[in-house]
CSV table of N, CA and C in Angstrom, one decimal:
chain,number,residue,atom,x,y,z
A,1,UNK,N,66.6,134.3,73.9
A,1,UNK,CA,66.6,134.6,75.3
A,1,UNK,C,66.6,133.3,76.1
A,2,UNK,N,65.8,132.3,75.6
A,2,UNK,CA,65.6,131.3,76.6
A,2,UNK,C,67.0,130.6,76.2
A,3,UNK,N,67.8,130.6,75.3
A,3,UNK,CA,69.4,129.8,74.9
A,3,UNK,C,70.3,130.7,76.5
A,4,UNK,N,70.0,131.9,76.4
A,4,UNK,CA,71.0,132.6,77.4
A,4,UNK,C,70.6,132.3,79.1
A,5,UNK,N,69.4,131.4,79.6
A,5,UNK,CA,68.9,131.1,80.5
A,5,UNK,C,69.9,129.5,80.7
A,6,UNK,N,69.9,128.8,79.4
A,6,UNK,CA,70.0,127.8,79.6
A,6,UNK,C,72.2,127.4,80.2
A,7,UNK,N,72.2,128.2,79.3
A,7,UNK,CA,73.9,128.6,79.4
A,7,UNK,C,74.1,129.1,80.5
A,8,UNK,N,73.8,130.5,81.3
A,8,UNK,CA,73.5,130.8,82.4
A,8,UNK,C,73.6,129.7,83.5
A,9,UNK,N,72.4,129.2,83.2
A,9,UNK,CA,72.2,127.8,84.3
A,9,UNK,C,73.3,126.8,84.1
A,10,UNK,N,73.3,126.0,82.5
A,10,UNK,CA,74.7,125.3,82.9
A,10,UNK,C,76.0,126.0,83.6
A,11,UNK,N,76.9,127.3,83.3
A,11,UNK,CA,77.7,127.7,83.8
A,11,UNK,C,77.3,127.7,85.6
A,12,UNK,N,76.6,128.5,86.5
A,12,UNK,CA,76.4,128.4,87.3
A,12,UNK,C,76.5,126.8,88.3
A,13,UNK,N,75.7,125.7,87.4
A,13,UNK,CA,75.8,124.0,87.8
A,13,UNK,C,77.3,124.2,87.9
A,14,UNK,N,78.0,124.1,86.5
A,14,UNK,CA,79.2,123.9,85.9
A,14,UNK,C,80.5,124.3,87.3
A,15,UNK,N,79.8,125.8,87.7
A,15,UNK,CA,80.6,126.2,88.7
A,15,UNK,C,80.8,125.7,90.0
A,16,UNK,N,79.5,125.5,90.4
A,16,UNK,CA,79.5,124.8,91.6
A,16,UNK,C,79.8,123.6,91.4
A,17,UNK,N,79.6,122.4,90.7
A,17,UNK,CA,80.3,121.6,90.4
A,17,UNK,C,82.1,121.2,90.7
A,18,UNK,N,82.4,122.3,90.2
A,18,UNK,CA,83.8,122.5,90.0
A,18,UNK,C,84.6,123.1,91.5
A,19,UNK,N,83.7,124.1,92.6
A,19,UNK,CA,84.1,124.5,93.4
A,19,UNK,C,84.1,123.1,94.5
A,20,UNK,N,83.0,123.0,94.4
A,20,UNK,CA,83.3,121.2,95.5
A,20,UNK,C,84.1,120.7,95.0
A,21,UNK,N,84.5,120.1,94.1
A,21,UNK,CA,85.9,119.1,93.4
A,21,UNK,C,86.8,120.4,94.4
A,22,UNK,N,87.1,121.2,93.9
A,22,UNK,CA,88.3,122.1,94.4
A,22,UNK,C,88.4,121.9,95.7
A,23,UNK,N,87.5,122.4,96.2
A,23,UNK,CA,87.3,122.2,97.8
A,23,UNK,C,86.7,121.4,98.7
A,24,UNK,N,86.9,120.0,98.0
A,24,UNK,CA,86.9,118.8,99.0
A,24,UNK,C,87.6,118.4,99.5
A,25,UNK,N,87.7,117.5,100.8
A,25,UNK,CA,88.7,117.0,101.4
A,25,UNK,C,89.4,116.0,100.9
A,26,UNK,N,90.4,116.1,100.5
A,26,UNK,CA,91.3,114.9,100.1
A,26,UNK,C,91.8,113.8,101.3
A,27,UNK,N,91.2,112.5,101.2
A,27,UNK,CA,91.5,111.6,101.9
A,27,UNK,C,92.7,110.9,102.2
A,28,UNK,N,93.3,111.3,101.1
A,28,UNK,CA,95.5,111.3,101.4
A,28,UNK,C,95.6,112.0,102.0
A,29,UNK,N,95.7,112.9,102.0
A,29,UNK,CA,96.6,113.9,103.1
A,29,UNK,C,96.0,114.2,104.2
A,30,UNK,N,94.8,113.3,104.7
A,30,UNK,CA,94.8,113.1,106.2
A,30,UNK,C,95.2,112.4,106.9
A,31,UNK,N,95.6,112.7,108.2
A,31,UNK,CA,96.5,111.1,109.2
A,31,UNK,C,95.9,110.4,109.4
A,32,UNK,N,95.7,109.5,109.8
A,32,UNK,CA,95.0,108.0,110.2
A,32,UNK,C,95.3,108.5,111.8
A,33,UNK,N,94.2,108.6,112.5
A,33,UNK,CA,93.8,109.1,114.1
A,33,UNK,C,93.0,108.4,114.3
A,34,UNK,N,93.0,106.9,115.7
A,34,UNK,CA,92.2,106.0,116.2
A,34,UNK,C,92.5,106.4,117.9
A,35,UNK,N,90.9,106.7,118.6
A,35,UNK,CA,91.0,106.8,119.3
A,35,UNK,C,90.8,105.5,120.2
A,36,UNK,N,91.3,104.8,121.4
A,36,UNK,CA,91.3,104.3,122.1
A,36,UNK,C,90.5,103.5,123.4
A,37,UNK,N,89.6,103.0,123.2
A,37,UNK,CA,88.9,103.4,124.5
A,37,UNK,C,89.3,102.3,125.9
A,38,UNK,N,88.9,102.2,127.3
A,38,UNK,CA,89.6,101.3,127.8
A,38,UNK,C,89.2,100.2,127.9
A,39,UNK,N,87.8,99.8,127.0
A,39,UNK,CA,87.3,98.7,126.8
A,39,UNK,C,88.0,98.0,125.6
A,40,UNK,N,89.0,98.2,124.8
A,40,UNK,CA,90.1,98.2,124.1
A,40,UNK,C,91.0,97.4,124.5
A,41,UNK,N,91.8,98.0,125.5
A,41,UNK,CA,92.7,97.5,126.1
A,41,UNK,C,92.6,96.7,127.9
A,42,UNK,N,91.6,96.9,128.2
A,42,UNK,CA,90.4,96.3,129.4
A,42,UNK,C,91.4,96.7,130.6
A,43,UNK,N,91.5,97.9,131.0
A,43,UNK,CA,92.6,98.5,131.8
A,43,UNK,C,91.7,99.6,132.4
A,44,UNK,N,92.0,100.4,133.6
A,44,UNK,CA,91.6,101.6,133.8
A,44,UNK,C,91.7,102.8,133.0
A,45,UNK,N,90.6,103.4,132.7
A,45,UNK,CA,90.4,104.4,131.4
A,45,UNK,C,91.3,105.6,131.5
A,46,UNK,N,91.8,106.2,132.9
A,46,UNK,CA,93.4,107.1,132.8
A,46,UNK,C,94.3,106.9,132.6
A,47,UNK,N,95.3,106.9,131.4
A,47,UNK,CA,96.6,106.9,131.3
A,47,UNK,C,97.2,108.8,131.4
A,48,UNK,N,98.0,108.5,132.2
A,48,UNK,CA,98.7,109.2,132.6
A,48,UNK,C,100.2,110.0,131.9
A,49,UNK,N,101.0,109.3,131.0
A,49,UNK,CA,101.8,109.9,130.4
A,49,UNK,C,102.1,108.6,129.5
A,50,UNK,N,103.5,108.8,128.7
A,50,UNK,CA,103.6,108.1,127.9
A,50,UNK,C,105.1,108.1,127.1
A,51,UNK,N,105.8,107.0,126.6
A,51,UNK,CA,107.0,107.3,126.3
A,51,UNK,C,106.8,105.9,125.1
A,52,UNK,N,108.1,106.2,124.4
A,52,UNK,CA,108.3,105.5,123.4
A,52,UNK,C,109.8,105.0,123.5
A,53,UNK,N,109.8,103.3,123.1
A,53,UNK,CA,110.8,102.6,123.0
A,53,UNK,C,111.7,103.4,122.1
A,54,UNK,N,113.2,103.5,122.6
A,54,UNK,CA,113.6,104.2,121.3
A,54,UNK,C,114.2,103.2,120.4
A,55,UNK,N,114.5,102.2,121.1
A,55,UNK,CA,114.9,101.0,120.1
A,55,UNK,C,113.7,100.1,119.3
A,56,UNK,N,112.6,100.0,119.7
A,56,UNK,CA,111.2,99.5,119.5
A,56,UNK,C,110.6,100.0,118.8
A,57,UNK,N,110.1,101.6,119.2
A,57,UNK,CA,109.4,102.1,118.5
A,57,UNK,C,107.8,101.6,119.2
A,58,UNK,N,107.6,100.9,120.1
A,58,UNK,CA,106.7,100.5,120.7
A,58,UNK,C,106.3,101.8,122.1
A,59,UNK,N,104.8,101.6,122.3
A,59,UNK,CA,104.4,102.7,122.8
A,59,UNK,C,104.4,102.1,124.6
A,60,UNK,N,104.6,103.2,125.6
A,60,UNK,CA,104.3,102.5,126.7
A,60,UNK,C,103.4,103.6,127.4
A,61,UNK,N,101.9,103.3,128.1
A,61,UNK,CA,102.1,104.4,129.0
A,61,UNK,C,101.4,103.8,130.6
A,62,UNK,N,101.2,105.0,131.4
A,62,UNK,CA,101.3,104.7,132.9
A,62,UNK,C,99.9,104.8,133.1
A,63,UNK,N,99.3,103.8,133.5
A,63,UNK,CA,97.8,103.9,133.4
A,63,UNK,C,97.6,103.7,135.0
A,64,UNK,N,96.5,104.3,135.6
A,64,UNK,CA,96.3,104.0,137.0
A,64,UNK,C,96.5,102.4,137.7
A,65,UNK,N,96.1,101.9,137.2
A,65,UNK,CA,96.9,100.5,137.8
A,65,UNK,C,97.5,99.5,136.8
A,66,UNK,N,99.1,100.3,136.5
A,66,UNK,CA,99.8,99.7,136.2
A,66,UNK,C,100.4,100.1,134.7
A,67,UNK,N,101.3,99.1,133.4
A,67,UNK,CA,101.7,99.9,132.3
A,67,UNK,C,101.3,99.4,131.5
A,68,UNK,N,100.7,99.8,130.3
A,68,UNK,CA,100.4,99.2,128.9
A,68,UNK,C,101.2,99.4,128.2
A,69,UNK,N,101.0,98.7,127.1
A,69,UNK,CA,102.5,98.6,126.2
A,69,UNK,C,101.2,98.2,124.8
A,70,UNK,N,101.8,99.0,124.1
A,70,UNK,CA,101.1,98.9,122.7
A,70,UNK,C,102.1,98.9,121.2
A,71,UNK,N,101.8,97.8,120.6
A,71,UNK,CA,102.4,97.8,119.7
A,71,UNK,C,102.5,98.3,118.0
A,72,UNK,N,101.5,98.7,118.5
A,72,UNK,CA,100.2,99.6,117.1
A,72,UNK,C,99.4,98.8,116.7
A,73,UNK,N,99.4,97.2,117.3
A,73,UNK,CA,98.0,96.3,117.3
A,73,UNK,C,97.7,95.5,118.3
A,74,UNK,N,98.5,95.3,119.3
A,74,UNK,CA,98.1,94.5,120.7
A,74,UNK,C,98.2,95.4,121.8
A,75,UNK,N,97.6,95.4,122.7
A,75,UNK,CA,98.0,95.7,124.1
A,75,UNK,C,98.2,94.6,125.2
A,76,UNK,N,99.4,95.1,125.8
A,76,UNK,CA,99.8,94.4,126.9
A,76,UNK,C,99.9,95.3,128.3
A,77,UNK,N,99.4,94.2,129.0
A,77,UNK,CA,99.3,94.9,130.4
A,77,UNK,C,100.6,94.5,131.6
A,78,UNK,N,101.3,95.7,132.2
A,78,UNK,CA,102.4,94.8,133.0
A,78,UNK,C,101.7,96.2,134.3
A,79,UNK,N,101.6,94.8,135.7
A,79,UNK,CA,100.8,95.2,136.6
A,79,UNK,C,102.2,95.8,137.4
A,80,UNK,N,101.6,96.7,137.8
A,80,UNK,CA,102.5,97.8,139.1
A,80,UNK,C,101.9,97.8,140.3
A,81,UNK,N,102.5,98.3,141.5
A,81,UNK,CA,101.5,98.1,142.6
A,81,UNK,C,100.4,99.5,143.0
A,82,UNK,N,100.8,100.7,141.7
A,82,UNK,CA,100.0,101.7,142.3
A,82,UNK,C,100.3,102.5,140.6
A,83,UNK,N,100.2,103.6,140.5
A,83,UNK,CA,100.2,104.3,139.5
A,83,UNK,C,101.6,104.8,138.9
A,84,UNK,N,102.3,104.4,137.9
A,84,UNK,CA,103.6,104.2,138.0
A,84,UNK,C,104.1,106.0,137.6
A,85,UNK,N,104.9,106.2,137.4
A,85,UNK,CA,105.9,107.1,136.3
A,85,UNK,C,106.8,106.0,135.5
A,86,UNK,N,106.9,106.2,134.1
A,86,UNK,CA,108.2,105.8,133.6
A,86,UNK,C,109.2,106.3,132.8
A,87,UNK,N,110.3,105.6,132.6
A,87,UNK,CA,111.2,106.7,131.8
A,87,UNK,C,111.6,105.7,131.5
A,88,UNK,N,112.8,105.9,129.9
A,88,UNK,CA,113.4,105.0,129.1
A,88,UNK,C,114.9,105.5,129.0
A,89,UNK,N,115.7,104.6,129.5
A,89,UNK,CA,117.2,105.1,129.3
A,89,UNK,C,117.5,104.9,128.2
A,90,UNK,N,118.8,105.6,127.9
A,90,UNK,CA,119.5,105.0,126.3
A,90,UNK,C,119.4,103.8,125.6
A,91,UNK,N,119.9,103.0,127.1
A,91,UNK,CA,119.8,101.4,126.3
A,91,UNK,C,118.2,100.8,126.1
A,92,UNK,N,117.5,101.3,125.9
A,92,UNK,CA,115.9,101.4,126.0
A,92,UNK,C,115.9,100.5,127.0
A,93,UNK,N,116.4,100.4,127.9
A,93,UNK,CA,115.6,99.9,129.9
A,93,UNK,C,114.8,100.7,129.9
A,94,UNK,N,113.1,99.9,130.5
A,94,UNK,CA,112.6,101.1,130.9
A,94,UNK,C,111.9,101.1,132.9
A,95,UNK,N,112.0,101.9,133.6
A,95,UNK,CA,112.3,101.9,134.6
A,95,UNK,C,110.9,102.6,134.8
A,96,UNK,N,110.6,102.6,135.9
A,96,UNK,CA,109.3,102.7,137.2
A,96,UNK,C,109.2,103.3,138.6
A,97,UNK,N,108.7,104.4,138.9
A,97,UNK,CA,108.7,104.6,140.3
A,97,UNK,C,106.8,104.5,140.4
A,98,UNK,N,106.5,104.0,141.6
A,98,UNK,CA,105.2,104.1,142.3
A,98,UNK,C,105.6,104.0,143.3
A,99,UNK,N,104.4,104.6,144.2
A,99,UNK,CA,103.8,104.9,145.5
A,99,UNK,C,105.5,104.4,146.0
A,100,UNK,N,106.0,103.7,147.1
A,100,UNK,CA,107.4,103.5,147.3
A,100,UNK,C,108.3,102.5,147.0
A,101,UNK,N,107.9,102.4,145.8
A,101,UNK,CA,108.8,101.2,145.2
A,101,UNK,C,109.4,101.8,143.8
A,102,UNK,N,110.7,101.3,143.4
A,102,UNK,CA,111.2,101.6,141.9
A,102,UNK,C,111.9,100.3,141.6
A,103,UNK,N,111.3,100.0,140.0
A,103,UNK,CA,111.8,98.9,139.4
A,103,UNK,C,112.0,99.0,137.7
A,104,UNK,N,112.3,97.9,137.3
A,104,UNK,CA,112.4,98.1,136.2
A,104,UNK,C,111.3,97.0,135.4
A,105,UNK,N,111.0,97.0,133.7
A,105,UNK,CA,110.3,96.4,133.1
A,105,UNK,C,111.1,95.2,132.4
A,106,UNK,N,110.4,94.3,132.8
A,106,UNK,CA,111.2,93.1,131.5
A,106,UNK,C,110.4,93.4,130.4
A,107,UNK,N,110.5,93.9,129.2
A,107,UNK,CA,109.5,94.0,128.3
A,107,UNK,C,109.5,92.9,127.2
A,108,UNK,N,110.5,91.6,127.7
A,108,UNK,CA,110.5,90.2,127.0
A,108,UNK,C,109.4,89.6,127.6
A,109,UNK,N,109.3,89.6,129.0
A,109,UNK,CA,107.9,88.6,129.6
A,109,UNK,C,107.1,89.4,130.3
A,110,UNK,N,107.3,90.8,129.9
A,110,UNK,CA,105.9,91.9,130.1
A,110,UNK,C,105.4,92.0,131.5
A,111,UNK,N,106.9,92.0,132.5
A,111,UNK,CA,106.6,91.8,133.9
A,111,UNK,C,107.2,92.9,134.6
A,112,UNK,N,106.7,93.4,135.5
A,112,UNK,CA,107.5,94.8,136.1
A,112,UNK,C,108.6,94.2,137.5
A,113,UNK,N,109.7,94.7,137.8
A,113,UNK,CA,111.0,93.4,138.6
A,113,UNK,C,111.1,94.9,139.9
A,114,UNK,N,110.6,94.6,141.0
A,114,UNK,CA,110.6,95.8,142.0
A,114,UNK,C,112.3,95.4,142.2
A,115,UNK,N,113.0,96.7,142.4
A,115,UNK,CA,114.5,96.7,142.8
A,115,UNK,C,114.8,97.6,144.0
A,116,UNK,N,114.2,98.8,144.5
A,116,UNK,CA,114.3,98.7,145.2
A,116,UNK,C,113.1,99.2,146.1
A,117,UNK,N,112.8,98.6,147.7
A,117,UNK,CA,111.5,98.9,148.3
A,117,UNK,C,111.9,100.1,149.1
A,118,UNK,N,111.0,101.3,149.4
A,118,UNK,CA,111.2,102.4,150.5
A,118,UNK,C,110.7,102.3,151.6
A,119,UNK,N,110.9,103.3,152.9
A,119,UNK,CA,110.2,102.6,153.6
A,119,UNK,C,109.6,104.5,154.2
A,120,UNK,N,108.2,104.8,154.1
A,120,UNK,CA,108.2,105.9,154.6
A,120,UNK,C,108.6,107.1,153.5
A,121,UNK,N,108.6,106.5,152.0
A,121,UNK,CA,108.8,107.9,151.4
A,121,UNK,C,107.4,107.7,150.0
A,122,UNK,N,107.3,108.2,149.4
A,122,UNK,CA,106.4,108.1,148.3
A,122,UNK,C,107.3,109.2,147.3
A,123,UNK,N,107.1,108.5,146.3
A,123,UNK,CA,108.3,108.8,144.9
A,123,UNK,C,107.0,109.2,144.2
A,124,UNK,N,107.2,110.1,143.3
A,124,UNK,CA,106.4,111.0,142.4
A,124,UNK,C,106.9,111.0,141.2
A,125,UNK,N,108.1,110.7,141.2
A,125,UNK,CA,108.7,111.5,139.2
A,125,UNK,C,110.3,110.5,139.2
A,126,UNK,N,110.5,110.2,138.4
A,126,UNK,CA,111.5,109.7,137.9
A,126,UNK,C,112.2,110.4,136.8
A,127,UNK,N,113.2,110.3,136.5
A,127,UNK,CA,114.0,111.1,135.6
A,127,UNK,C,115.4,110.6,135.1
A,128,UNK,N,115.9,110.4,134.0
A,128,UNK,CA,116.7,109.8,133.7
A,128,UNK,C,117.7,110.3,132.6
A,129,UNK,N,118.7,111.4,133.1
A,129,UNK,CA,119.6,111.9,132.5
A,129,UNK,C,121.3,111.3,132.2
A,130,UNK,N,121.5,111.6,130.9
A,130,UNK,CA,122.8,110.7,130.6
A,130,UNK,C,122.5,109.2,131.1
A,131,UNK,N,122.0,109.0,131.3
A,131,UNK,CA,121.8,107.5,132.0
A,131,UNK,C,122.0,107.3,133.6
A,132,UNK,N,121.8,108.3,133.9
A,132,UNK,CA,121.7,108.0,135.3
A,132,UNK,C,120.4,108.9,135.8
A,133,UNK,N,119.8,107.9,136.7
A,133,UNK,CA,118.6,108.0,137.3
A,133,UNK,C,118.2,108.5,138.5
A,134,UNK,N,117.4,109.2,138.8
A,134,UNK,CA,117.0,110.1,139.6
A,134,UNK,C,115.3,110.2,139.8
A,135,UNK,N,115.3,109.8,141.2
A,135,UNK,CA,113.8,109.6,141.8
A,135,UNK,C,113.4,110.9,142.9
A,136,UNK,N,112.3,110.9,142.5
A,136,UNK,CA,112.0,112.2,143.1
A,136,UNK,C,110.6,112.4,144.2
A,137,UNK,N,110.9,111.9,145.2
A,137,UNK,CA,109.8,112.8,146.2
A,137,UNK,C,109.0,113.8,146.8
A,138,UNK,N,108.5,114.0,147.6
A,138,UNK,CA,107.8,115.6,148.1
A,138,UNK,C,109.1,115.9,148.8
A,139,UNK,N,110.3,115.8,149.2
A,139,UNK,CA,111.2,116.5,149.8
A,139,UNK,C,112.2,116.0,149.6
A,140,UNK,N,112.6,114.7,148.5
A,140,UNK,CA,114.2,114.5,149.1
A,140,UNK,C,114.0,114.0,146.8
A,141,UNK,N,115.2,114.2,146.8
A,141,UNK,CA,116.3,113.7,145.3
A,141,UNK,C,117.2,113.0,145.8
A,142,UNK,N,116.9,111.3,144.9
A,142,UNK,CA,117.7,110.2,145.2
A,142,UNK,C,118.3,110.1,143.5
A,143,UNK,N,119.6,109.5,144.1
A,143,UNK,CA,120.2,109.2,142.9
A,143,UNK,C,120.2,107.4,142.9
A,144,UNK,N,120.2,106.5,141.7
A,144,UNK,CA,120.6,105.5,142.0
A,144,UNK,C,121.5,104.9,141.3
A,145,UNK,N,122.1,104.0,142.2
A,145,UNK,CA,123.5,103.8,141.5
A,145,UNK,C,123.4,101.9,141.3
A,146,UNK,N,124.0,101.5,140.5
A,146,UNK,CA,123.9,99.9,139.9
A,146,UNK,C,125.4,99.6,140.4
A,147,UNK,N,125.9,98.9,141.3
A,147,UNK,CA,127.0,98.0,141.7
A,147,UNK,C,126.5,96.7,141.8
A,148,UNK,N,127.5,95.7,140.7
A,148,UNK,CA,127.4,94.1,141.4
A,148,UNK,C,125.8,93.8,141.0
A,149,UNK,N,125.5,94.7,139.7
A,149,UNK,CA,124.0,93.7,139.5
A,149,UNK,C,123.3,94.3,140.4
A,150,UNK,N,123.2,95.0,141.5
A,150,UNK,CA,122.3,95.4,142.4
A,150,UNK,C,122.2,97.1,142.1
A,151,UNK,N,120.7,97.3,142.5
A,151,UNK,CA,120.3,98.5,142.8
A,151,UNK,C,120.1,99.4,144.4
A,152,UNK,N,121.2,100.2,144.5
A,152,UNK,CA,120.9,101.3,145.8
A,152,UNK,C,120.9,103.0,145.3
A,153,UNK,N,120.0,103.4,146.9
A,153,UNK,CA,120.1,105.3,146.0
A,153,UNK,C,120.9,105.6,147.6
A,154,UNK,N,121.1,107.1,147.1
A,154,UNK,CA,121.2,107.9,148.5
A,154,UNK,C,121.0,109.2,147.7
């Protein structure tokens, strides 16, 4: 009797034993997820949206004063004059509308290049189809057109 106590108890150990192995978490097949914080990147702690270089593969997003740019180990800061929107064309340009300005990013010397100034409108959304670009305010859709190196909309 006391042999059938002891077997009993091994099998029961034996089992539980066996059921954790089965049903532990395997540390492969989880993603690697780091969250951020803005003492990190020493920026204001809202980022706002976010796009990816398609030729880069580098991350960009629109953070209340201004764009970060992350590389999957640095952050870089390119200052805007207010809260941007961005978009990335084909050619990976990546372009900017705030409060009433639209420009584009040099992302070689990490500097934002104002192209063109408004006067009396505030732009909200940018958008950038087939490669042509479109800014968008509380009442009016501008298109903008590149002649001669320069930037105009109507």
């Amino acid at each position: 009797m006391n042999n059938k106590k002891y077997i009993s108890l091994f099998f029961i150990v034996l089992l539980s034993v066996l059921s954790n192995i089965a049903f532990s978490q395997n540390n492969f097949a989880i993603p690697f997820f780091r969250n951020y914080k803005s003492l990190d990147y020493n920026q204001e702690s809202q980022n706002y949206s976010s796009v990816i270089n398609p030729k880069t593969g580098i991350v960009y997003f629109a953070n209340s004063s201004g764009i970060l740019e992350f590389d999957n180990s640095n952050w870089d800061f390119i200052e805007t004059a207010n809260t941007p929107v961005i978009a990335f064309n084909s050619n990976g340009e990546l372009f900017y509308c705030c409060a009433n300005e639209f420009g584009k990013v040099n992302v070689l010397t990490h500097s934002a290049v104002k192209l063109i100034q408004f006067n009396n409108v505030e732009l909200s959304n940018i958008f950038i189809i087939n490669n042509k670009i479109f800014l968008v305010s509380d009442d009016s859709l501008y298109k903008v057109f590149l002649k001669d190196d320069k930037y105009t909309c109507k």
